mmCIF file of C-alpha atoms and ligand atoms in Angstrom:
data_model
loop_
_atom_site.group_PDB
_atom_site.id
_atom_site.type_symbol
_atom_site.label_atom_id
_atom_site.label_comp_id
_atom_site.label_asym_id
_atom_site.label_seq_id
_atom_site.Cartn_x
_atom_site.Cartn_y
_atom_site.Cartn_z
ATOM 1 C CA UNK A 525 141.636 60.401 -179.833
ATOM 2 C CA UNK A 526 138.025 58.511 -179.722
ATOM 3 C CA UNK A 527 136.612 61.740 -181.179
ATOM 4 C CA UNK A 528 139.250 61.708 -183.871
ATOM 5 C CA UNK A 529 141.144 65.030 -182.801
ATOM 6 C CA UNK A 530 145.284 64.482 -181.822
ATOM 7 C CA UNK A 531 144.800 65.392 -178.094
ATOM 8 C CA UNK A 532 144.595 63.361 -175.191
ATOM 9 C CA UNK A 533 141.651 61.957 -173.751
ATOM 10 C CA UNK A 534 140.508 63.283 -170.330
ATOM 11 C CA UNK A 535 138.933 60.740 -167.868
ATOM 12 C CA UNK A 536 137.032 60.429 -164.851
ATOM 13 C CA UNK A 537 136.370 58.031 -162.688
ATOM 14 C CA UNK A 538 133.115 57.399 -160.371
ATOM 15 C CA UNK A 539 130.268 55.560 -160.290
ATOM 16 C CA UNK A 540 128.858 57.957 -162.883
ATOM 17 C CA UNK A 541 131.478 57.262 -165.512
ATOM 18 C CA UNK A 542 130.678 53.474 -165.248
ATOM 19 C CA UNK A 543 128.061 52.608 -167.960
ATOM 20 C CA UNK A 544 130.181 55.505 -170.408
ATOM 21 C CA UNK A 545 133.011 53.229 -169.960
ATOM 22 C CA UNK A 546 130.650 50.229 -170.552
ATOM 23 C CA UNK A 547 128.892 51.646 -173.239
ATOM 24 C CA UNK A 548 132.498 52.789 -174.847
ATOM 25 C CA UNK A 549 133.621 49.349 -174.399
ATOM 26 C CA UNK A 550 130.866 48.336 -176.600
ATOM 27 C CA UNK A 551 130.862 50.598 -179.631
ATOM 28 C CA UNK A 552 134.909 49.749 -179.520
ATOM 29 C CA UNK A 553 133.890 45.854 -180.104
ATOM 30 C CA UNK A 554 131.552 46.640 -182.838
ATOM 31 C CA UNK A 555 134.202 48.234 -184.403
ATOM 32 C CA UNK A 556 136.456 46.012 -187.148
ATOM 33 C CA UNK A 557 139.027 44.338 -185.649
ATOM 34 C CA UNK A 558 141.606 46.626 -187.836
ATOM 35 C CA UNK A 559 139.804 49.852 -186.564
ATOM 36 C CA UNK A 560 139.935 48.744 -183.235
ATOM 37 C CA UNK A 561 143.981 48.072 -183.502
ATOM 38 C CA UNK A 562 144.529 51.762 -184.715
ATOM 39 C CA UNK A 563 142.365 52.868 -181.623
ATOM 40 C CA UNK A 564 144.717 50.679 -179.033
ATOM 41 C CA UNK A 565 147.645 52.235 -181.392
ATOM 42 C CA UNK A 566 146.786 55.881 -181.198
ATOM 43 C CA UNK A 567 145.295 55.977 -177.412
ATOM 44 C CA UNK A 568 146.482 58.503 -175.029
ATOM 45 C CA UNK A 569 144.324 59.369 -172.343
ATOM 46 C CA UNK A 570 144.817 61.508 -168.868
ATOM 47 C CA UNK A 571 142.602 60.734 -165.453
ATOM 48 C CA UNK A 572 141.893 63.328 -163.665
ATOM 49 C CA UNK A 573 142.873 62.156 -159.882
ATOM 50 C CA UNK A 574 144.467 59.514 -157.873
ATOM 51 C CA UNK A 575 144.721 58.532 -154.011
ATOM 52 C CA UNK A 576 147.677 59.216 -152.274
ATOM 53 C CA UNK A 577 149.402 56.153 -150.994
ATOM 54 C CA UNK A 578 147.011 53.668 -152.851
ATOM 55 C CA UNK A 579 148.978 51.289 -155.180
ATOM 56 C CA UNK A 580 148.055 50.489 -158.658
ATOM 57 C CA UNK A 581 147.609 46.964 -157.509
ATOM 58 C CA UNK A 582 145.131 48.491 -155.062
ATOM 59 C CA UNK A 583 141.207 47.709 -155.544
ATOM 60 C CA UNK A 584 140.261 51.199 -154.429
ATOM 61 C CA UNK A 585 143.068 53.084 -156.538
ATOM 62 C CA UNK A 586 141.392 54.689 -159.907
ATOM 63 C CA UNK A 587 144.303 52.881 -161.324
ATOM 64 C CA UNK A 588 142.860 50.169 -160.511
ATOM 65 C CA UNK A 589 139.430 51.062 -161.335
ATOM 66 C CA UNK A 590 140.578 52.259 -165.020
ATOM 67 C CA UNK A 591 142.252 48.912 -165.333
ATOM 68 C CA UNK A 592 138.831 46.829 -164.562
ATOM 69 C CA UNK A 593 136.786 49.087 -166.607
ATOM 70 C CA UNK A 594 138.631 50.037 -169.589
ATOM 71 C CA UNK A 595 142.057 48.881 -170.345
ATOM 72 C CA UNK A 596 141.453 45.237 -169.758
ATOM 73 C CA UNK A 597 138.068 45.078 -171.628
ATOM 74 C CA UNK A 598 139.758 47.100 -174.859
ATOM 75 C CA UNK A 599 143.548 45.983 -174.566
ATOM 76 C CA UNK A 600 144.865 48.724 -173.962
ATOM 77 C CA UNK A 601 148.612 49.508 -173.473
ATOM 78 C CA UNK A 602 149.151 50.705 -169.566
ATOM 79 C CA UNK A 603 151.592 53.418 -170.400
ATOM 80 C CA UNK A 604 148.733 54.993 -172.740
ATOM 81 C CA UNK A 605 146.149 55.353 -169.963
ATOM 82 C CA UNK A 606 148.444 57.807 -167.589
ATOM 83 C CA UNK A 607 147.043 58.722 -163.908
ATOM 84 C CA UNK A 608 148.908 60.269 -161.045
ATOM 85 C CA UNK A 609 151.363 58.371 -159.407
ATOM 86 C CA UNK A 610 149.527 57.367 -155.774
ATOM 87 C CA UNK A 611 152.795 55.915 -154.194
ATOM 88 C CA UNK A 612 154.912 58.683 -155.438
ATOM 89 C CA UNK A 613 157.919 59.626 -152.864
ATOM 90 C CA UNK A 614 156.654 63.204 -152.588
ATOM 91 C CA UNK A 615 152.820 63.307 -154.021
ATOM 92 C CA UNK A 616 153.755 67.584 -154.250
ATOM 93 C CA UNK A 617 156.934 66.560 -156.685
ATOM 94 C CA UNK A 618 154.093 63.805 -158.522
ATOM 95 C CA UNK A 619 151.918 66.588 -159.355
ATOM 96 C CA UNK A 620 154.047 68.909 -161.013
ATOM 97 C CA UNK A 621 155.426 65.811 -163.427
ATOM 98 C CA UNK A 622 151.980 64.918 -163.962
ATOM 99 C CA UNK A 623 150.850 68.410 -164.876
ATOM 100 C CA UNK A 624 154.230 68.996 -166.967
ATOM 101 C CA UNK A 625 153.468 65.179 -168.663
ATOM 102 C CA UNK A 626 149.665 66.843 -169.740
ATOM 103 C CA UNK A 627 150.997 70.071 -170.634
ATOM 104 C CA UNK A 628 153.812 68.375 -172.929
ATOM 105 C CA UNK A 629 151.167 66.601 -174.549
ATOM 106 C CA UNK A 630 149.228 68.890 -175.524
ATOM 107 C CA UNK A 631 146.639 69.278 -173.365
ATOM 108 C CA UNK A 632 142.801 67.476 -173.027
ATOM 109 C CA UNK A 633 141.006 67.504 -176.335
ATOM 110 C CA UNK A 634 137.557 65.897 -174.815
ATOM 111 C CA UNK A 635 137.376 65.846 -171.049
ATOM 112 C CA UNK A 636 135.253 63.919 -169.276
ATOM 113 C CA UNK A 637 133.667 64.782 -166.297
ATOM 114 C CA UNK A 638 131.742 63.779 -163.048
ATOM 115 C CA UNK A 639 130.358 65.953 -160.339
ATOM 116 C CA UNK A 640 131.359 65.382 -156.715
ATOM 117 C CA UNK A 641 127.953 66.206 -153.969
ATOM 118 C CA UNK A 642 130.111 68.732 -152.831
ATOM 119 C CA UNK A 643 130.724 70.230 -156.555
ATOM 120 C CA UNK A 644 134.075 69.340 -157.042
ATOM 121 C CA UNK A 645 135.329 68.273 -160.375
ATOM 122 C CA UNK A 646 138.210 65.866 -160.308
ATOM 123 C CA UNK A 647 138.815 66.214 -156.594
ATOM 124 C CA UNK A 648 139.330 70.087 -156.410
ATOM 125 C CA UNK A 649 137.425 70.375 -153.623
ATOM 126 C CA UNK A 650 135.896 73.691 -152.131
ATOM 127 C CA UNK A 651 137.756 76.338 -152.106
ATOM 128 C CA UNK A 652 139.202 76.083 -155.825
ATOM 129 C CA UNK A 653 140.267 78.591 -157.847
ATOM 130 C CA UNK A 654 139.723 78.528 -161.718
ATOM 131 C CA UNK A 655 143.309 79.522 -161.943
ATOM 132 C CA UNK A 656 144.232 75.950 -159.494
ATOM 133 C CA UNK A 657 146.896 73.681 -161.116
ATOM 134 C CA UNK A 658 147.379 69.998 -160.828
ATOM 135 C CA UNK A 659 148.154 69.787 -156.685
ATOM 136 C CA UNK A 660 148.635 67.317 -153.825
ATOM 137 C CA UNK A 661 145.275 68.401 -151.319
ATOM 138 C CA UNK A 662 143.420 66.984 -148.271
ATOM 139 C CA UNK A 663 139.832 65.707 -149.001
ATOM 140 C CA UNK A 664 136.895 66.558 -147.172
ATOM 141 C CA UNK A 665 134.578 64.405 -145.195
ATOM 142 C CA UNK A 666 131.898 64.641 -147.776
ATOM 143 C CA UNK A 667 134.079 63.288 -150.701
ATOM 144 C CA UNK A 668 135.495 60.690 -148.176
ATOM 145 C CA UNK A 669 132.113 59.560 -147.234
ATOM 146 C CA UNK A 670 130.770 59.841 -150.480
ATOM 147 C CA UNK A 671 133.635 57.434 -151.674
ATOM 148 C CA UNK A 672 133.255 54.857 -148.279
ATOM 149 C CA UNK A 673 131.849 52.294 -151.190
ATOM 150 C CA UNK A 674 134.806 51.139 -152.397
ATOM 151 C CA UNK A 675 136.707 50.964 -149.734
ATOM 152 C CA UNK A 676 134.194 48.515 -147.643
ATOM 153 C CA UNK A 677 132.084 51.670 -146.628
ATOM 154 C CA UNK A 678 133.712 52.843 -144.425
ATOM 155 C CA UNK A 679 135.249 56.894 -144.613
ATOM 156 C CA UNK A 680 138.159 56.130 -142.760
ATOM 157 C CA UNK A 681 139.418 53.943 -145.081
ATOM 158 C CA UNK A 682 139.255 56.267 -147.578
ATOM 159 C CA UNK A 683 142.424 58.462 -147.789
ATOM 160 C CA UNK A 684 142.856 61.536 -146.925
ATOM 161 C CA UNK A 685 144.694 62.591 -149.507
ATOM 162 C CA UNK A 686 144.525 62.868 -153.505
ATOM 163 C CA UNK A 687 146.145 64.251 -156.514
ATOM 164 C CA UNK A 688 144.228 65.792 -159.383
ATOM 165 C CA UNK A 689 144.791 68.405 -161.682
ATOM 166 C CA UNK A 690 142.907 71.722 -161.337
ATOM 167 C CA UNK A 691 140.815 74.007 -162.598
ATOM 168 C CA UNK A 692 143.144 75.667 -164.936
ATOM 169 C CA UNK A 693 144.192 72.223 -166.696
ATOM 170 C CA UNK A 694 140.347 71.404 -166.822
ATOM 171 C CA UNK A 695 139.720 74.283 -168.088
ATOM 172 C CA UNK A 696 142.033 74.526 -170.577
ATOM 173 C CA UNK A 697 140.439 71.032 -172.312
ATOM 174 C CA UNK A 698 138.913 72.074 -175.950
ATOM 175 C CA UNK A 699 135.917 70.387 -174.841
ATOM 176 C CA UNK A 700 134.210 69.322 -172.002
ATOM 177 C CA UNK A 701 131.276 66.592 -170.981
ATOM 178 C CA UNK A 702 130.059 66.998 -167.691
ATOM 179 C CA UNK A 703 127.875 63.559 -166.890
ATOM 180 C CA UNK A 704 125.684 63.973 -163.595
ATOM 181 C CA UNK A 705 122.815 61.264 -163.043
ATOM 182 C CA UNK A 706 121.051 60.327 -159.690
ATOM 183 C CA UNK A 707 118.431 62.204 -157.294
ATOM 184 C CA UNK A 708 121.593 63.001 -154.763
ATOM 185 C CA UNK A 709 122.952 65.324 -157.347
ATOM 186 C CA UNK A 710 120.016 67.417 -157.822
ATOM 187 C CA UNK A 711 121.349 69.844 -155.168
ATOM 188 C CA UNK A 712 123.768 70.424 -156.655
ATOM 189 C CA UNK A 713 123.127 70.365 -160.492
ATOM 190 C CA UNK A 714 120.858 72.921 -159.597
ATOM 191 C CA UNK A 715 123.151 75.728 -157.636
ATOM 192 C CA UNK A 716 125.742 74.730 -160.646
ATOM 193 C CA UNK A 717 123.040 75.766 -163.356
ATOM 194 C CA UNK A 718 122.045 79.415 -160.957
ATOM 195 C CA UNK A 719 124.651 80.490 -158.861
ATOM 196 C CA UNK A 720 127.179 82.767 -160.478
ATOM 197 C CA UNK A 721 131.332 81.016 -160.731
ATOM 198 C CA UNK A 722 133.033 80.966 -157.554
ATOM 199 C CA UNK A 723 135.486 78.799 -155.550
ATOM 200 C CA UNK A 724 132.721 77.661 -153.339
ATOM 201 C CA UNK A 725 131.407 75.688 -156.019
ATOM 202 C CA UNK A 726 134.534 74.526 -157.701
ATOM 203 C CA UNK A 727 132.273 72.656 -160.934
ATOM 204 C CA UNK A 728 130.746 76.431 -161.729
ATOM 205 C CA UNK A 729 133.789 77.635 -163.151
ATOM 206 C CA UNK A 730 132.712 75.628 -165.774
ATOM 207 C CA UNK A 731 130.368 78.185 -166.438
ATOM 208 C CA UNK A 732 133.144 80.225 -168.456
ATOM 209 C CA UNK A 733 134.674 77.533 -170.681
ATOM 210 C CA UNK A 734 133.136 77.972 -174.414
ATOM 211 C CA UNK A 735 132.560 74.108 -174.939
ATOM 212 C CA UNK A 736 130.971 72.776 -172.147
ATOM 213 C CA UNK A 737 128.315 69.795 -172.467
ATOM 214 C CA UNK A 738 125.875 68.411 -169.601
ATOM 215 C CA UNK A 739 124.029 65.327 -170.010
ATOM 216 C CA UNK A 740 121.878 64.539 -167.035
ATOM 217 C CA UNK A 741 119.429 62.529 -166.333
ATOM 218 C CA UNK A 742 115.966 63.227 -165.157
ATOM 219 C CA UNK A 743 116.432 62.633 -161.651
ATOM 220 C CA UNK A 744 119.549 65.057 -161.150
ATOM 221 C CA UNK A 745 117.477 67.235 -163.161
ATOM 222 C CA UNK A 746 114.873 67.233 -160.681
ATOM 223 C CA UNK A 747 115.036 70.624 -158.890
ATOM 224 C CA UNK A 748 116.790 72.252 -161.927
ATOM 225 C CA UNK A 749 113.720 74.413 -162.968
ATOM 226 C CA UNK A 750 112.051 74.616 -159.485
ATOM 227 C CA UNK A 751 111.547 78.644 -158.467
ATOM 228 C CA UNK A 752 114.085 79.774 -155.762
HETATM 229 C C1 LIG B 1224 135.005 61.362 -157.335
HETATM 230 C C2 LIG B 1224 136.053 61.736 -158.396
HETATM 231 C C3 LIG B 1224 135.441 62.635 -159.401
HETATM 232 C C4 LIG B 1224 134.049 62.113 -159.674
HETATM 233 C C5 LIG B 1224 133.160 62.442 -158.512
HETATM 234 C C6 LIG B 1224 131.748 61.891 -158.637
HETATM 235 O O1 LIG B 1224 135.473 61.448 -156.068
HETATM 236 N N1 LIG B 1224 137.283 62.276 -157.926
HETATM 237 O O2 LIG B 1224 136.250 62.676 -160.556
HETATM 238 O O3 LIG B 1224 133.529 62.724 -160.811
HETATM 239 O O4 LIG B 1224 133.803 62.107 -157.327
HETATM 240 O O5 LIG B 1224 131.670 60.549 -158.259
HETATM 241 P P1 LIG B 1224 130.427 59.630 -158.567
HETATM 242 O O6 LIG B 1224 130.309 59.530 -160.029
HETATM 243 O O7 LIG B 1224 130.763 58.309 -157.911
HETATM 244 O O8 LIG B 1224 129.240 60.284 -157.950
#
């Protein structure tokens, strides 16, 4: 994919992954016009998560969001940008096929990543196991809060419900970019980079992968090197 390798793409979404996207968006149009067709021809990319019961055509659905910040601005064919189904009949049944539709292709070559206040990754929310596969799962009031913005800021409005994959399918990516940025992640950049793996802190079973990136920024790195 965009780092040249046959396997899907894994994305995020967030208001972390924003100026990635942007900043993908422009390398892509610097790109010749031919170069940029074979991108658009070979694209194949997997989000992590989706709403339950939000459509596509919904403002707040990461289809949605996907749509606004990457396949409009680089043309990109829908079916090549795949999420989870959020109007599925049976969001249970929608997670299998969506794990099964990752696991037949492959599996992530780069996957990105953002990091929820809580430490979830994707929306595997405490508890997660690192053995967790793509599920159907409640959210908690800090994701739903944390969220409020795009859905007029208010938590209620956010759903209670999501589909991502899990731990395992993250895990199982051949490379992984974790992007945290802002003071309100400092918390919990820093327990990430000190406390040992556990389901508590869902993003920490990162800890075991063999390819794992972070790029932070100063202000999440704040209490990073502070003594206990
Ligand atoms: C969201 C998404 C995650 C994202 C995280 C951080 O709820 N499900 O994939 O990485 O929470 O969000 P933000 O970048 O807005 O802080």
């Amino acid at each position: 994919m965009l780092d040249g390798s046959a396997w899907p793409l894994g994305l995020a979404t967030g208001r972390t992954m924003e100026p990635v996207y942007a900043a993908v968006v422009r390398r892509v149009a610097a790109l010749a016009p031919q170069q940029q067709e074979v991108l658009r021809q070979r694209w194949l990319s997997f989000n992590l998560d989706e709403y339950v019961g939000l459509s596509a055509a919904d403002p707040g659905s990461f289809h949605a969001v996907m749509h606004r910040h990457l396949l409009e601005p680089l043309q990109l064919v829908a079916s090549r940008l795949r999420l989870p189904e959020g109007l599925a009949v049976d969001p249970h049944v929608e997670a299998e096929r969506y794990g099964a539709a990752l696991g037949a292709a492959g599996g992530m070559g780069l996957q990105l990543l953002g990091l929820g206040l809580n430490g979830h990754v994707g929306f595997n929310e405490p508890p997660s196991a690192a053995d967790s596969r793509c599920r159907c799962l409640d959210l908690s009031d800090s994701t739903r809060r944390q969220n409020a913005g795009a859905f007029g800021g208010d938590p209620a409005a956010v759903p209670a419900r999501a589909i991502t994959l899990g731990l395992a399918e993250i895990l199982a990516a051949r490379r992984i970019l974790l992007v945290v940025t802002g003071a309100a992640k400092a918390p919990v950049l820093r327990a990430l980079l000190r406390q040992p793996p556990g389901v508590e802190l869902p993003a920490s079973w990162l800890q075991g992968h063999p390819q794992v990136e972070v790029i932070a920024d100063r202000a999440a790195l704040a209490l990073a090197e502070q003594p206990a």
